[in-house]
């Protein structure tokens, strides 16, 4: 719609925002009218109309099989559009049109904002299934007529009240019509069922909806008064009401077709099961985070025990082996600590990589500088856990073997992602040092070093990637990892 309005019309950005506000609400008008809606806006030169938006009803058959958005029609071809635009009134005159052997009643509703008519809504009703209307259908049509008059007067939609139609109640979920005093004049079967879920044992018609709702969902203090006003339809608001083990969502729409409030529409939806499932998910997420937190604590305890044991050992080789184990356990603990703070099983790995680098750098404090470039991005836990261990082993190997005691140098970890999505994404990781380099004849695929064995096993087995270690120019060693950025099934 933005492109069509800016390309073909003279409307301002504030006018365009008003049209967006209207389009966010007009599913309500379409469903109440049992009709298709097409929004036509005059072009810049005033000789044509361009259709910038379209809505089909959920409550009846469509009048348009094709998408009308983007169509241009010359002024004069559709007299009802001309009359509504020029006279600023709702136009219903004329005989039904026939479209592919289907009779269609066409009405035109001017869209007004601050006294100016921005465009016209063509309301198209498929008459093929017309029958004697029920009480529900009569209530729908009367409510649609009131909303249409409010649109023509510029009082609907309500400024600052843009609605998320995916989250708000719809006409078919349940509709209640109130008079000016907030008394129910009509309640659809779905609306009545929703209130029965709250514990209502009688009919709604004839009752004051605000008082009845407050009795079914008792609270204290000013909340009572606010709920009474909302359920009575005094202002355009949304809320949820909980009582008797049930939860219903309410949306109030004041009706002011001639500037004076004559009543209200209250849309309601039973969301009891939806909220129950949400609570279960919240509980599940909290449980998972608590598990990660406890695993992290247990791993830190294991690391502390290994650290104590290493201090009691006389053998330097045994002490160093235990220290390496401490760092391996610590790298896994870092991942679980990060997971314990998230709502899902995905982590921002850059933070983990920086902490692993800081942990391993303690081997050569102040002598070798380790740094990271590029971004790892967000990774699944199934990738993050083995990758943290791999990174720990590679950095530990570089700091222990690439530099002599007291020698200064740098180790750089770089990361880059490729691919358009999670399914085909790849992560290329390079660890480059400027140390002494690899010995002659060194084969990283056959080396018996425990650290390299762990790297090979994790990269090729768990991560489904490739690992290589080569001489760097002019000196040093370069380790290259190429792994999928999502778990391999």
XYZ file of C-alpha atoms in Angstrom:
489
model
C 0.000 0.000 0.000
C 2.852 2.397 0.764
C 4.264 2.097 -2.754
C 0.873 2.527 -4.464
C -0.074 5.580 -2.406
C 3.293 7.289 -2.886
C 3.461 6.478 -6.598
C -0.080 7.383 -7.671
C -1.589 9.809 -5.130
C -1.020 13.156 -3.446
C -1.670 11.887 0.089
C 0.737 12.914 2.847
C 2.532 10.569 5.217
C 0.011 11.350 7.978
C -2.815 10.512 5.565
C -1.060 7.241 4.751
C -0.793 6.432 8.464
C -4.550 6.984 8.780
C -5.163 4.526 5.942
C -2.908 1.983 7.666
C -4.910 2.467 10.851
C -8.128 1.915 8.890
C -6.804 -1.214 7.194
C -5.739 -2.656 10.559
C -9.382 -2.388 11.685
C -11.499 -3.021 8.615
C -11.668 -6.809 8.924
C -14.304 -5.957 11.543
C -16.375 -3.972 9.022
C -15.976 -6.671 6.372
C -17.167 -9.442 8.698
C -20.096 -7.438 10.034
C -21.139 -6.517 6.481
C -20.684 -10.042 5.010
C -18.978 -8.089 2.224
C -15.691 -7.519 0.412
C -14.008 -4.165 0.928
C -11.767 -2.405 -1.598
C -10.084 0.892 -0.767
C -9.924 3.273 -3.748
C -7.826 6.453 -3.641
C -7.915 9.194 -6.335
C -4.710 9.578 -8.312
C -2.522 12.669 -8.319
C -4.138 14.151 -11.439
C -7.663 13.309 -10.236
C -8.588 11.408 -13.396
C -8.449 7.870 -12.006
C -8.740 5.742 -8.861
C -6.154 3.224 -7.663
C -7.081 0.335 -5.372
C -4.551 0.221 -2.537
C -6.026 -2.454 -0.228
C -8.614 -5.241 -0.211
C -10.326 -7.336 2.461
C -12.513 -10.436 2.140
C -15.078 -11.429 4.789
C -14.762 -14.425 7.088
C -18.546 -14.522 7.460
C -19.707 -14.860 3.855
C -18.746 -15.601 0.236
C -16.402 -13.250 -1.584
C -17.466 -11.020 -4.462
C -13.992 -10.894 -5.998
C -12.154 -14.003 -7.069
C -9.172 -11.914 -8.195
C -6.889 -9.606 -6.266
C -7.944 -6.015 -6.898
C -4.932 -4.292 -5.325
C -3.092 -2.137 -7.849
C -5.990 -1.826 -10.315
C -6.586 1.571 -11.905
C -10.023 2.703 -13.120
C -10.861 6.028 -14.796
C -13.109 8.487 -13.049
C -16.667 8.191 -14.384
C -16.631 4.433 -14.869
C -17.903 3.824 -11.328
C -20.412 6.597 -10.496
C -20.817 5.491 -6.873
C -17.127 6.161 -6.213
C -17.440 9.612 -7.776
C -20.540 10.476 -5.730
C -19.021 9.320 -2.423
C -15.784 11.217 -3.076
C -17.416 14.437 -4.290
C -20.327 14.569 -1.842
C -18.644 12.977 1.148
C -21.564 10.674 1.921
C -22.338 6.970 1.850
C -23.859 6.084 -1.533
C -26.112 3.036 -1.903
C -28.097 3.904 -5.037
C -28.070 1.704 -8.099
C -28.967 -1.813 -9.166
C -26.833 -4.846 -8.291
C -23.897 -5.527 -10.589
C -23.423 -8.941 -12.194
C -19.926 -10.436 -11.949
C -19.393 -13.884 -13.431
C -23.130 -14.623 -13.058
C -23.091 -13.469 -9.432
C -25.236 -10.486 -8.360
C -23.253 -8.029 -6.251
C -24.591 -5.051 -4.323
C -22.101 -2.177 -4.346
C -21.956 0.629 -1.798
C -19.412 3.406 -1.419
C -18.178 4.753 1.928
C -16.024 7.898 1.986
C -12.920 7.724 4.164
C -12.639 11.015 6.025
C -9.791 12.434 8.085
C -9.899 15.884 9.659
C -12.663 17.014 7.312
C -10.982 15.766 4.116
C -12.069 12.738 2.097
C -8.933 10.668 1.423
C -10.550 7.866 -0.572
C -13.558 5.614 -0.857
C -14.273 2.098 0.430
C -16.296 0.044 -2.046
C -18.370 -2.455 -0.075
C -19.347 -5.380 -2.311
C -21.913 -7.902 -1.070
C -22.424 -11.233 -2.805
C -26.228 -11.587 -3.110
C -26.214 -15.162 -4.350
C -26.767 -16.593 -0.859
C -29.121 -13.909 0.455
C -31.874 -15.300 2.680
C -34.156 -14.059 5.432
C -31.688 -12.643 7.971
C -31.495 -13.977 11.509
C -31.251 -11.859 14.640
C -27.484 -12.317 14.563
C -27.218 -11.158 10.958
C -29.470 -8.152 11.587
C -27.269 -7.148 14.528
C -24.156 -7.562 12.384
C -25.578 -5.423 9.583
C -26.785 -2.686 11.919
C -23.361 -2.575 13.588
C -21.680 -2.442 10.174
C -23.926 0.476 9.201
C -22.930 2.357 12.368
C -19.224 1.759 11.723
C -19.591 2.856 8.088
C -21.148 6.140 9.221
C -18.293 6.647 11.673
C -15.745 6.085 8.879
C -17.594 8.596 6.699
C -17.569 11.088 9.580
C -13.866 10.555 10.358
C -14.469 9.161 13.853
C -13.367 5.604 13.076
C -10.783 4.127 13.351
C -9.789 5.493 16.743
C -6.490 7.439 16.646
C -3.682 5.774 18.572
C -5.602 2.486 18.846
C -4.006 0.371 16.101
C -5.130 -3.211 16.650
C -3.285 -6.466 16.083
C -6.056 -8.461 14.431
C -4.188 -11.722 14.989
C -4.345 -11.207 18.760
C -7.671 -9.374 19.132
C -11.118 -10.999 19.241
C -12.941 -11.205 15.912
C -16.612 -10.968 15.059
C -17.014 -14.745 14.841
C -15.387 -15.274 18.250
C -18.292 -13.592 20.033
C -20.202 -10.315 19.686
C -22.259 -8.383 22.239
C -24.304 -5.294 21.368
C -24.913 -2.770 24.148
C -27.219 0.229 24.365
C -26.069 3.661 25.531
C -26.415 2.619 29.196
C -24.227 -0.488 28.787
C -27.145 -2.926 28.870
C -26.912 -5.969 26.602
C -29.389 -5.906 23.717
C -27.899 -8.874 21.865
C -25.278 -11.550 22.578
C -24.157 -14.065 19.976
C -24.052 -17.774 20.947
C -20.236 -17.734 21.108
C -20.284 -14.678 23.371
C -22.796 -16.327 25.674
C -20.652 -19.475 25.818
C -17.612 -17.387 26.745
C -19.490 -15.811 29.654
C -20.789 -19.207 30.738
C -17.102 -20.186 30.986
C -16.709 -17.394 33.539
C -19.577 -18.818 35.569
C -22.636 -16.976 34.224
C -25.719 -19.128 34.788
C -28.296 -16.938 33.009
C -28.763 -15.084 29.741
C -26.828 -11.893 29.034
C -29.612 -9.931 27.323
C -31.048 -7.273 29.621
C -28.076 -7.285 31.995
C -25.579 -4.473 32.514
C -22.429 -5.980 31.030
C -20.000 -3.995 33.180
C -21.650 -4.984 36.457
C -22.095 -8.600 35.364
C -18.457 -8.911 34.258
C -17.194 -7.439 37.531
C -19.305 -9.885 39.549
C -17.945 -12.823 37.552
C -14.333 -11.645 37.828
C -14.143 -9.946 41.240
C -11.203 -7.691 42.005
C -10.507 -4.825 44.345
C -10.044 -1.081 44.167
C -9.927 1.015 40.989
C -9.660 -2.101 38.789
C -13.368 -2.689 39.391
C -14.318 0.746 38.096
C -12.033 0.437 35.044
C -13.474 -2.987 34.209
C -17.036 -1.693 34.533
C -16.294 1.155 32.132
C -14.517 -1.071 29.636
C -17.170 -3.800 29.634
C -19.812 -1.061 29.318
C -18.165 0.136 26.117
C -17.375 3.692 27.174
C -13.965 3.748 25.482
C -12.070 1.705 22.861
C -10.059 -0.666 25.034
C -8.996 -4.280 25.334
C -8.597 -6.407 28.439
C -8.737 -9.950 29.736
C -11.125 -11.134 32.414
C -10.447 -14.203 34.554
C -12.913 -15.981 36.795
C -14.189 -19.452 37.665
C -11.126 -20.985 36.020
C -11.890 -19.332 32.666
C -10.283 -16.434 30.796
C -12.021 -14.313 28.160
C -10.604 -11.484 26.094
C -12.765 -8.387 25.640
C -12.540 -5.560 23.131
C -14.929 -2.607 23.433
C -15.830 -0.397 20.444
C -18.030 2.646 21.170
C -20.579 3.369 18.412
C -21.027 7.056 17.540
C -22.491 7.083 14.012
C -23.787 10.680 14.317
C -21.292 11.997 16.831
C -23.255 10.866 19.893
C -22.676 7.519 21.569
C -25.665 5.252 20.917
C -24.169 2.082 22.297
C -21.175 -0.194 21.884
C -19.896 -3.392 20.390
C -17.994 -5.763 22.655
C -16.067 -8.537 20.940
C -15.110 -11.419 23.179
C -13.115 -14.610 22.844
C -12.608 -17.544 25.160
C -8.826 -17.794 25.575
C -8.810 -20.164 28.549
C -6.967 -22.994 26.795
C -4.585 -20.603 25.061
C -3.546 -19.020 28.365
C -3.257 -22.449 29.993
C -0.852 -23.589 27.280
C 1.113 -20.337 27.594
C 1.472 -20.898 31.338
C 2.655 -24.453 30.689
C 5.253 -23.162 28.233
C 6.425 -20.529 30.714
C 6.738 -23.228 33.378
C 8.596 -25.478 30.939
C 10.974 -22.670 29.947
C 11.634 -21.868 33.593
C 12.326 -25.544 34.293
C 14.766 -25.803 31.376
C 16.600 -22.667 32.503
C 16.794 -24.031 36.039
C 18.250 -27.302 34.696
C 20.932 -25.398 32.763
C 21.665 -23.350 35.884
C 22.091 -26.484 37.988
C 24.243 -28.198 35.345
C 26.443 -25.089 35.269
C 26.772 -25.175 39.071
C 27.621 -28.892 39.025
C 30.245 -28.371 36.321
C 31.787 -25.531 38.289
C 31.887 -27.797 41.335
C 33.656 -30.488 39.289
C 36.111 -27.878 38.004
C 36.779 -26.700 41.542
C 37.448 -30.270 42.705
C 39.845 -30.857 39.816
C 41.588 -27.585 40.608
C 42.018 -28.642 44.267
C 43.335 -32.013 43.176
C 45.877 -30.440 40.816
C 47.284 -28.311 43.638
C 47.990 -31.451 45.671
C 49.856 -33.232 42.865
C 53.640 -33.309 42.784
C 53.883 -34.297 39.127
C 53.957 -31.232 36.806
C 52.526 -33.330 33.981
C 49.649 -34.543 36.137
C 48.983 -31.008 37.395
C 48.882 -29.657 33.837
C 46.569 -32.482 32.718
C 44.123 -31.620 35.484
C 44.316 -27.915 34.605
C 43.444 -28.765 31.007
C 40.458 -30.752 32.259
C 39.399 -27.745 34.352
C 39.382 -25.559 31.231
C 37.415 -28.156 29.249
C 34.771 -28.425 31.930
C 34.725 -24.643 32.258
C 34.018 -24.141 28.540
C 30.930 -26.350 28.800
C 29.830 -24.533 31.965
C 29.956 -21.206 30.123
C 27.465 -22.489 27.548
C 25.067 -23.759 30.205
C 25.321 -20.474 32.089
C 24.331 -18.597 28.925
C 21.467 -21.026 28.230
C 20.159 -20.549 31.780
C 19.551 -16.871 30.947
C 17.717 -17.444 27.639
C 14.131 -18.312 26.775
C 15.105 -20.835 24.107
C 17.863 -23.296 23.322
C 19.877 -20.782 21.305
C 22.753 -18.585 22.442
C 24.714 -15.568 21.270
C 28.039 -17.345 20.767
C 30.195 -14.193 20.528
C 29.855 -13.718 24.285
C 30.775 -17.373 24.877
C 33.777 -17.112 22.544
C 35.056 -14.022 24.368
C 34.763 -15.762 27.739
C 36.520 -18.883 26.425
C 39.326 -16.704 25.038
C 39.662 -14.914 28.388
C 39.698 -18.232 30.289
C 42.346 -19.860 28.098
C 44.473 -16.667 27.980
C 45.263 -17.185 31.669
C 47.850 -19.751 30.530
C 50.128 -16.934 29.312
C 49.069 -13.800 31.169
C 50.449 -10.589 29.617
C 52.628 -12.400 27.060
C 50.355 -13.558 24.242
C 47.411 -11.395 23.205
C 44.238 -13.207 22.104
C 41.510 -11.362 20.232
C 38.356 -12.059 18.219
C 37.221 -10.579 14.907
C 33.967 -11.173 13.029
C 30.765 -12.565 14.513
C 29.702 -16.109 15.320
C 26.093 -14.963 15.774
C 23.309 -16.951 17.368
C 23.809 -20.728 17.486
C 21.751 -23.663 18.730
C 22.871 -25.265 21.964
C 23.653 -28.471 20.063
C 26.293 -26.523 18.112
C 27.421 -24.137 20.844
C 28.422 -26.788 23.404
C 30.845 -28.824 21.236
C 32.092 -25.665 19.498
C 33.074 -24.105 22.829
C 35.140 -27.199 23.626
C 36.735 -27.152 20.166
C 37.658 -23.494 20.538
C 39.095 -24.175 23.989
C 41.305 -27.010 22.691
C 42.588 -25.044 19.686
C 43.432 -21.946 21.727
C 44.996 -24.031 24.481
C 47.111 -25.853 21.910
C 48.253 -22.561 20.339
C 49.214 -20.956 23.643
C 51.063 -24.044 24.900
C 52.957 -25.068 21.756
C 53.248 -22.057 19.424
C 55.192 -19.816 21.803
C 58.185 -20.400 24.055
C 58.124 -19.367 27.714
C 57.830 -15.567 27.974
C 57.601 -15.040 24.217
C 55.199 -12.380 23.021
C 52.741 -12.941 20.197
C 49.142 -12.810 19.054
C 46.373 -15.321 18.486
C 43.417 -14.156 16.434
C 40.063 -15.927 16.256
C 37.923 -14.870 13.287
C 34.425 -16.010 12.368
C 32.266 -15.506 9.286
C 28.871 -16.883 8.333
C 27.598 -17.779 4.873
C 24.309 -19.053 3.456
C 20.847 -17.488 3.428
C 19.119 -19.483 6.155
C 19.585 -21.839 9.062
C 19.228 -24.917 6.874
C 22.113 -24.090 4.500
C 24.137 -21.742 6.725
C 27.842 -22.354 7.258
C 30.247 -21.036 9.861
C 33.900 -20.555 8.890
C 36.243 -20.165 11.858
C 39.944 -19.376 11.577
C 42.434 -19.389 14.469
C 45.722 -17.744 13.403
C 48.851 -17.381 15.530
C 52.271 -15.895 14.761
C 54.181 -18.460 16.771
C 56.848 -20.982 15.779
C 54.640 -22.886 13.345
C 54.130 -26.594 12.745
C 57.023 -29.054 12.834
C 58.113 -30.696 9.594
C 55.899 -33.608 8.545
C 53.131 -32.739 10.992
C 49.779 -34.226 9.995
C 46.839 -32.825 12.019
C 44.594 -35.706 10.901
C 46.923 -38.296 12.427
C 48.470 -36.477 15.395
C 47.988 -38.342 18.648
C 47.674 -35.265 20.865
C 44.567 -35.631 23.072
C 43.445 -32.088 22.366
C 43.562 -32.603 18.595
C 41.757 -35.918 18.951
C 38.961 -34.126 20.808
C 38.835 -31.448 18.097
C 38.635 -33.999 15.269
C 35.970 -36.047 17.025
C 33.755 -33.069 17.822
C 34.157 -31.240 14.503
C 33.737 -34.230 12.203
C 31.468 -36.361 14.386
C 29.121 -34.065 16.301
C 29.245 -30.884 14.191
C 29.457 -32.504 10.755
C 32.211 -30.141 9.600
C 35.829 -30.156 8.499
C 39.053 -29.341 10.354
C 42.500 -28.469 9.007
C 45.736 -27.081 10.436
C 48.386 -25.586 8.104
C 51.459 -23.363 8.186
C 50.750 -19.635 8.054
C 52.774 -17.088 6.131
C 55.201 -15.629 6.957
C 55.169 -17.641 10.203
C 52.798 -19.272 12.586
C 49.909 -21.713 12.298
C 46.416 -21.399 10.868
C 43.537 -23.639 11.986
C 40.450 -23.635 9.770
C 37.037 -24.990 10.809
C 34.110 -25.179 8.401
C 30.913 -26.320 10.118
C 27.125 -26.049 9.596
C 25.632 -23.244 11.699
C 22.651 -25.436 12.673
C 22.521 -28.983 14.064
C 22.822 -31.828 11.573
C 19.880 -34.240 11.753
